[in-house]
CSV table of C-alpha atoms (C1' of nucleotides) in Angstrom, one decimal:
chain,number,residue,atom,x,y,z
A,18,UNK,CA,-1.6,229.8,183.8
A,19,UNK,CA,2.2,228.4,183.9
A,20,UNK,CA,4.2,228.3,187.1
A,21,UNK,CA,7.3,226.2,188.0
A,22,UNK,CA,6.5,222.8,186.9
A,23,UNK,CA,4.0,223.9,184.0
A,24,UNK,CA,6.8,226.1,182.4
A,25,UNK,CA,9.1,223.2,182.3
A,26,UNK,CA,6.2,220.9,180.8
A,27,UNK,CA,5.9,223.4,178.2
A,28,UNK,CA,9.8,223.6,177.6
A,29,UNK,CA,9.8,219.9,177.2
A,30,UNK,CA,7.1,220.1,174.6
A,31,UNK,CA,9.8,221.5,172.2
A,32,UNK,CA,12.5,218.6,172.8
A,33,UNK,CA,11.6,217.1,169.5
A,34,UNK,CA,13.3,220.4,167.7
A,35,UNK,CA,16.5,219.4,169.7
A,36,UNK,CA,19.1,218.7,167.2
A,37,UNK,CA,17.3,220.2,164.1
A,38,UNK,CA,18.3,223.4,162.3
A,39,UNK,CA,15.9,226.2,162.0
A,40,UNK,CA,15.0,226.6,158.5
A,41,UNK,CA,12.7,229.6,158.8
A,42,UNK,CA,11.3,232.1,161.3
A,43,UNK,CA,7.5,233.7,161.2
A,44,UNK,CA,6.8,236.4,163.9
A,45,UNK,CA,3.9,238.4,164.6
A,46,UNK,CA,6.2,241.2,164.8
A,47,UNK,CA,4.3,244.0,166.1
A,48,UNK,CA,2.6,242.0,169.0
A,49,UNK,CA,3.3,243.1,172.6
A,50,UNK,CA,5.4,239.6,173.3
A,51,UNK,CA,8.2,241.4,171.2
A,52,UNK,CA,8.4,244.5,173.4
A,53,UNK,CA,12.1,243.8,174.4
A,54,UNK,CA,13.3,242.2,171.5
A,55,UNK,CA,14.6,243.5,167.9
A,56,UNK,CA,12.6,241.2,165.8
A,57,UNK,CA,15.0,241.9,162.7
A,58,UNK,CA,17.7,240.2,164.6
A,59,UNK,CA,15.8,237.3,165.5
A,60,UNK,CA,14.4,236.7,161.9
A,61,UNK,CA,17.9,237.4,160.4
A,62,UNK,CA,20.0,235.4,162.7
A,63,UNK,CA,18.2,232.2,163.9
A,64,UNK,CA,17.8,230.7,160.5
A,65,UNK,CA,20.6,228.2,159.7
A,66,UNK,CA,21.2,227.6,163.5
A,67,UNK,CA,20.5,224.2,165.3
A,68,UNK,CA,18.4,224.0,168.6
A,69,UNK,CA,20.9,222.9,170.8
A,70,UNK,CA,19.7,222.6,174.5
A,71,UNK,CA,17.0,224.2,176.4
A,72,UNK,CA,16.6,224.9,180.3
A,73,UNK,CA,14.1,226.5,182.5
A,74,UNK,CA,14.6,228.6,185.7
A,75,UNK,CA,11.3,229.4,187.6
A,76,UNK,CA,9.1,231.0,185.1
A,77,UNK,CA,12.1,232.0,182.6
A,78,UNK,CA,12.9,229.7,179.8
A,79,UNK,CA,16.1,229.7,177.2
A,80,UNK,CA,16.6,228.1,174.2
A,81,UNK,CA,20.2,228.0,172.7
A,82,UNK,CA,21.1,227.6,169.4
A,83,UNK,CA,24.5,226.4,167.5
A,84,UNK,CA,25.3,229.8,166.2
A,85,UNK,CA,25.5,231.1,169.8
A,86,UNK,CA,22.2,232.7,169.8
A,87,UNK,CA,19.8,232.9,173.1
A,88,UNK,CA,16.0,232.6,172.7
A,89,UNK,CA,14.4,233.6,175.7
A,90,UNK,CA,10.8,232.6,176.4
A,91,UNK,CA,8.3,233.8,179.4
A,92,UNK,CA,4.6,232.5,179.0
A,93,UNK,CA,3.1,235.3,180.9
A,94,UNK,CA,-0.3,234.0,181.9
A,95,UNK,CA,-1.6,232.4,178.9
A,96,UNK,CA,1.5,231.7,176.9
A,97,UNK,CA,2.2,228.0,175.9
A,98,UNK,CA,4.8,226.2,173.7
A,99,UNK,CA,3.7,223.1,171.4
A,100,UNK,CA,4.7,221.3,168.2
A,101,UNK,CA,2.9,221.4,164.9
A,102,UNK,CA,3.5,219.9,161.5
A,103,UNK,CA,6.0,221.5,159.2
A,104,UNK,CA,3.7,223.1,157.1
A,105,UNK,CA,1.3,224.5,160.2
A,106,UNK,CA,-0.5,227.6,159.3
A,107,UNK,CA,-0.2,230.0,162.1
A,108,UNK,CA,-3.2,231.1,163.8
A,109,UNK,CA,-3.8,234.5,165.0
A,110,UNK,CA,-2.4,233.7,168.4
A,111,UNK,CA,0.7,231.8,167.3
A,112,UNK,CA,2.9,234.9,167.5
A,113,UNK,CA,6.4,233.1,167.0
A,114,UNK,CA,6.9,230.1,164.9
A,115,UNK,CA,10.2,228.3,164.0
A,116,UNK,CA,10.2,226.1,161.1
A,117,UNK,CA,12.2,222.8,161.1
A,118,UNK,CA,12.2,220.4,157.9
A,119,UNK,CA,10.1,218.0,160.2
A,120,UNK,CA,7.8,220.3,162.3
A,121,UNK,CA,7.1,223.9,163.5
A,122,UNK,CA,7.7,225.1,167.0
A,123,UNK,CA,5.1,227.2,168.0
A,124,UNK,CA,4.6,230.0,170.8
A,125,UNK,CA,1.1,230.9,171.5
A,126,UNK,CA,-0.2,233.5,173.5
A,127,UNK,CA,-3.8,235.0,173.4
A,128,UNK,CA,-3.4,237.7,176.3
A,129,UNK,CA,-0.1,238.8,175.2
A,130,UNK,CA,1.5,238.9,178.8
A,131,UNK,CA,4.3,236.7,177.9
A,132,UNK,CA,7.6,237.8,176.2
A,133,UNK,CA,10.2,236.7,173.7
A,134,UNK,CA,13.8,237.8,174.3
A,135,UNK,CA,16.5,237.2,171.7
A,136,UNK,CA,20.4,237.8,172.0
A,137,UNK,CA,22.5,236.9,169.0
A,138,UNK,CA,25.8,235.9,171.0
A,139,UNK,CA,27.2,235.9,174.5
A,140,UNK,CA,25.2,235.0,177.5
A,141,UNK,CA,22.5,237.6,178.0
A,142,UNK,CA,22.1,239.7,181.3
A,143,UNK,CA,18.5,238.3,181.6
A,144,UNK,CA,20.0,234.8,181.9
A,145,UNK,CA,23.0,235.2,184.4
A,146,UNK,CA,20.9,237.8,186.7
A,147,UNK,CA,18.7,235.2,188.2
A,148,UNK,CA,17.8,234.5,191.8
A,149,UNK,CA,18.8,231.3,193.8
A,150,UNK,CA,16.2,228.4,192.4
A,151,UNK,CA,14.0,226.6,194.8
A,152,UNK,CA,14.9,223.3,194.2
A,153,UNK,CA,18.9,224.0,194.2
A,154,UNK,CA,21.1,223.1,197.2
A,155,UNK,CA,21.7,226.8,198.0
A,156,UNK,CA,17.7,227.5,198.8
A,157,UNK,CA,18.4,226.8,202.4
A,158,UNK,CA,16.3,227.5,205.3
A,159,UNK,CA,19.0,230.1,206.0
A,160,UNK,CA,19.1,231.4,202.7
A,161,UNK,CA,15.3,232.4,202.7
A,162,UNK,CA,15.2,233.7,206.3
A,163,UNK,CA,18.0,236.0,205.3
A,164,UNK,CA,16.3,236.9,202.2
A,165,UNK,CA,12.8,237.7,204.3
A,166,UNK,CA,14.4,239.8,207.0
A,167,UNK,CA,14.4,242.7,204.4
A,168,UNK,CA,10.9,242.0,203.8
A,169,UNK,CA,9.5,241.8,207.4
A,170,UNK,CA,6.6,244.2,207.1
A,171,UNK,CA,5.3,242.7,203.9
A,172,UNK,CA,2.4,240.0,203.7
A,173,UNK,CA,3.6,236.6,203.5
A,174,UNK,CA,1.0,235.9,200.4
A,175,UNK,CA,3.0,239.2,198.3
A,176,UNK,CA,6.6,237.7,199.3
A,177,UNK,CA,5.9,234.2,198.1
A,178,UNK,CA,4.8,235.6,194.6
A,179,UNK,CA,8.1,237.8,194.6
A,180,UNK,CA,10.3,236.2,191.6
A,181,UNK,CA,13.3,237.4,193.1
A,182,UNK,CA,12.6,235.3,196.2
A,183,UNK,CA,10.5,232.4,195.2
A,184,UNK,CA,11.2,232.1,191.4
A,185,UNK,CA,8.3,229.8,189.8
A,186,UNK,CA,5.9,230.5,192.2
A,187,UNK,CA,2.7,231.7,191.1
A,188,UNK,CA,-0.7,231.8,192.7
A,189,UNK,CA,-1.7,228.3,193.4
A,190,UNK,CA,1.6,227.4,194.6
A,191,UNK,CA,1.8,230.2,197.0
A,192,UNK,CA,-1.7,229.2,198.5
A,193,UNK,CA,-0.5,225.4,198.6
A,194,UNK,CA,2.5,226.1,200.5
A,195,UNK,CA,0.8,228.5,203.0
A,196,UNK,CA,-2.1,225.8,203.4
A,197,UNK,CA,0.5,223.2,204.2
A,198,UNK,CA,2.5,225.4,206.5
A,199,UNK,CA,-0.7,226.2,208.4
A,200,UNK,CA,0.0,230.1,208.1
A,201,UNK,CA,-2.5,232.6,207.6
A,202,UNK,CA,-1.6,234.4,203.9
A,203,UNK,CA,-1.9,238.2,205.2
A,204,UNK,CA,0.3,237.5,207.9
A,205,UNK,CA,3.1,239.7,208.3
A,206,UNK,CA,6.7,237.9,207.6
A,207,UNK,CA,8.0,239.8,210.8
A,208,UNK,CA,5.2,237.9,212.9
A,209,UNK,CA,6.0,234.7,211.6
A,210,UNK,CA,7.5,232.0,214.3
A,211,UNK,CA,11.0,230.7,213.5
A,212,UNK,CA,9.4,227.3,213.1
A,213,UNK,CA,6.6,228.9,210.7
A,214,UNK,CA,9.2,230.3,208.6
A,215,UNK,CA,11.1,227.0,208.5
A,216,UNK,CA,7.7,225.3,207.5
A,217,UNK,CA,7.0,227.7,204.9
A,218,UNK,CA,10.8,227.1,203.5
A,219,UNK,CA,10.1,223.1,203.5
A,220,UNK,CA,6.6,223.4,202.3
A,221,UNK,CA,7.9,225.4,199.5
A,222,UNK,CA,10.7,222.8,198.5
A,223,UNK,CA,8.0,220.0,199.0
A,224,UNK,CA,5.4,221.6,196.5
A,225,UNK,CA,7.9,222.4,194.0
A,226,UNK,CA,9.7,219.0,194.2
A,227,UNK,CA,6.2,217.2,193.8
A,228,UNK,CA,5.1,219.7,191.1
A,229,UNK,CA,8.0,219.0,189.2
A,230,UNK,CA,7.7,215.3,189.2
A,231,UNK,CA,4.2,215.2,188.4
A,232,UNK,CA,3.3,218.3,186.5
A,233,UNK,CA,6.6,218.9,184.3
A,234,UNK,CA,7.0,215.0,182.3
A,235,UNK,CA,3.4,215.0,181.1
A,236,UNK,CA,1.3,217.3,182.7
A,237,UNK,CA,0.0,214.6,185.4
A,238,UNK,CA,-2.7,215.1,188.1
A,239,UNK,CA,-1.7,216.0,191.6
A,240,UNK,CA,-2.9,213.8,194.4
A,241,UNK,CA,-6.5,214.5,195.3
A,242,UNK,CA,-5.5,215.7,198.8
A,243,UNK,CA,-3.8,219.0,197.4
A,244,UNK,CA,-5.3,222.4,198.0
A,245,UNK,CA,-5.1,222.6,194.2
A,246,UNK,CA,-8.0,220.6,193.5
A,247,UNK,CA,-10.2,222.5,195.7
A,248,UNK,CA,-9.2,226.2,195.3
A,249,UNK,CA,-10.3,227.1,192.1
A,250,UNK,CA,-14.4,227.7,192.7
A,251,UNK,CA,-16.6,228.8,195.1
A,252,UNK,CA,-17.9,226.1,197.7
A,253,UNK,CA,-14.6,224.2,197.9
A,254,UNK,CA,-14.0,222.3,201.2
A,255,UNK,CA,-10.6,221.8,202.9
A,256,UNK,CA,-9.2,218.6,202.1
A,257,UNK,CA,-7.8,218.3,205.6
A,258,UNK,CA,-10.5,219.5,207.7
A,259,UNK,CA,-13.5,219.8,205.7
A,260,UNK,CA,-14.4,223.3,206.5
A,261,UNK,CA,-15.3,225.7,203.9
A,262,UNK,CA,-12.4,227.2,202.2
A,263,UNK,CA,-12.3,231.1,201.7
A,264,UNK,CA,-11.5,233.3,198.9
A,265,UNK,CA,-10.5,236.6,199.1
A,266,UNK,CA,-8.2,239.3,197.5
A,267,UNK,CA,-5.0,239.5,199.3
A,268,UNK,CA,-1.9,241.3,197.9
A,269,UNK,CA,-3.8,241.9,194.9
A,270,UNK,CA,-4.5,238.1,193.9
A,271,UNK,CA,-7.4,236.0,194.7
A,272,UNK,CA,-6.3,233.7,197.4
A,273,UNK,CA,-7.6,230.8,198.8
A,274,UNK,CA,-7.1,229.5,202.5
A,275,UNK,CA,-8.5,227.2,205.1
A,276,UNK,CA,-9.8,229.1,208.1
A,277,UNK,CA,-9.2,227.3,211.3
A,278,UNK,CA,-6.5,225.6,210.1
A,279,UNK,CA,-4.4,228.8,208.7
A,280,UNK,CA,-5.5,231.0,211.8
A,281,UNK,CA,-5.9,234.8,211.5
A,282,UNK,CA,-3.7,237.4,210.1
B,18,DG,C1',-23.2,241.6,179.1
B,19,DG,C1',-19.9,241.4,183.1
B,20,DA,C1',-16.4,239.7,186.0
B,21,DG,C1',-12.4,237.3,186.4
B,22,DA,C1',-8.4,235.0,185.1
B,23,DT,C1',-1.7,230.2,187.5
B,24,DG,C1',1.7,237.3,185.3
B,25,DT,C1',4.6,241.7,185.5
B,26,DT,C1',5.5,246.4,185.3
B,27,DT,C1',4.9,250.6,186.5
B,28,DC,C1',3.0,254.6,188.8
B,29,DA,C1',0.3,257.2,192.4
B,30,DA,C1',-0.7,257.1,197.4
B,31,DG,C1',-0.5,256.1,202.0
C,20,DG,C1',12.3,254.1,201.8
C,21,DC,C1',8.8,250.5,202.2
C,22,DT,C1',4.4,248.8,200.8
C,23,DT,C1',-0.3,248.5,198.9
C,24,DG,C1',-3.3,249.1,195.4
C,25,DA,C1',-5.0,250.1,191.1
C,26,DA,C1',-3.9,250.2,186.3
C,27,DA,C1',-2.1,248.6,182.1
C,28,DC,C1',-1.5,245.1,178.8
C,29,DA,C1',-5.4,241.7,175.5
C,30,DT,C1',-8.3,237.9,175.1
C,31,DC,C1',-10.8,234.1,176.5
C,32,DT,C1',-14.2,231.4,179.6
C,33,DC,C1',-17.9,231.2,182.8
DNA sequence: GGAGATGTTTCAAG
DNA sequence: GCTTGAAACATCTC
């Protein structure tokens, strides 16, 4: 489910817990979300530490604690974060619950594609080794074009889903960007004109910025004119041209585009 | 019951 | 070496 702005929305949901100590931790320790984690360390070291800060970077989140610990959360396809009462009885998919005196911070993930990371002290490699964020000043058109030269034979839709190049972009954002840039999703990167590359860069920034403004604070509704509202089911019409939208698998993912507007591959 | 799903990783094949 | 495609992960919804 979650892409850039949805991830940040879920990060903020644990905000009520900032400044309060963790009193206990409950984990479904055999679940796949802990495949890269020593659950024993997490259970041993987190209690007693105060939740200090949280940040998101693309689809990755990190929560930092007073004792120097780092908790990483990736939501995968179906992960979510929420707050429940202090006495919350974890449901079958609530794989990690951080208990505070006034509430429980809950991580849920039915499909288990998500991932929990934990490091007791010191900046973890998974948090330092991160690509340039889309909304940072360093994500310039030149930066993007430079990164794309190594991928000139790849299909643009696949490249937009590459988290090293477009951190936070997922399936709906990729389709939204290409629809706005008027580029067919199956185009090879090397076939794109400089102005098309620039348009993809510009629309990437636009979609990311607007999504962060609308979705991250309270899961608000994007404007009706966005492809987002029309791409999910068969029979949708392009909000700009009125033509029937096409849905097809490209780069292994369901892809929606507006024929005519987005040319051909 | 079957298909498909807003993700990532891995492996085989071209 | 690069790219693609499929499979795997596990569950829910349409």
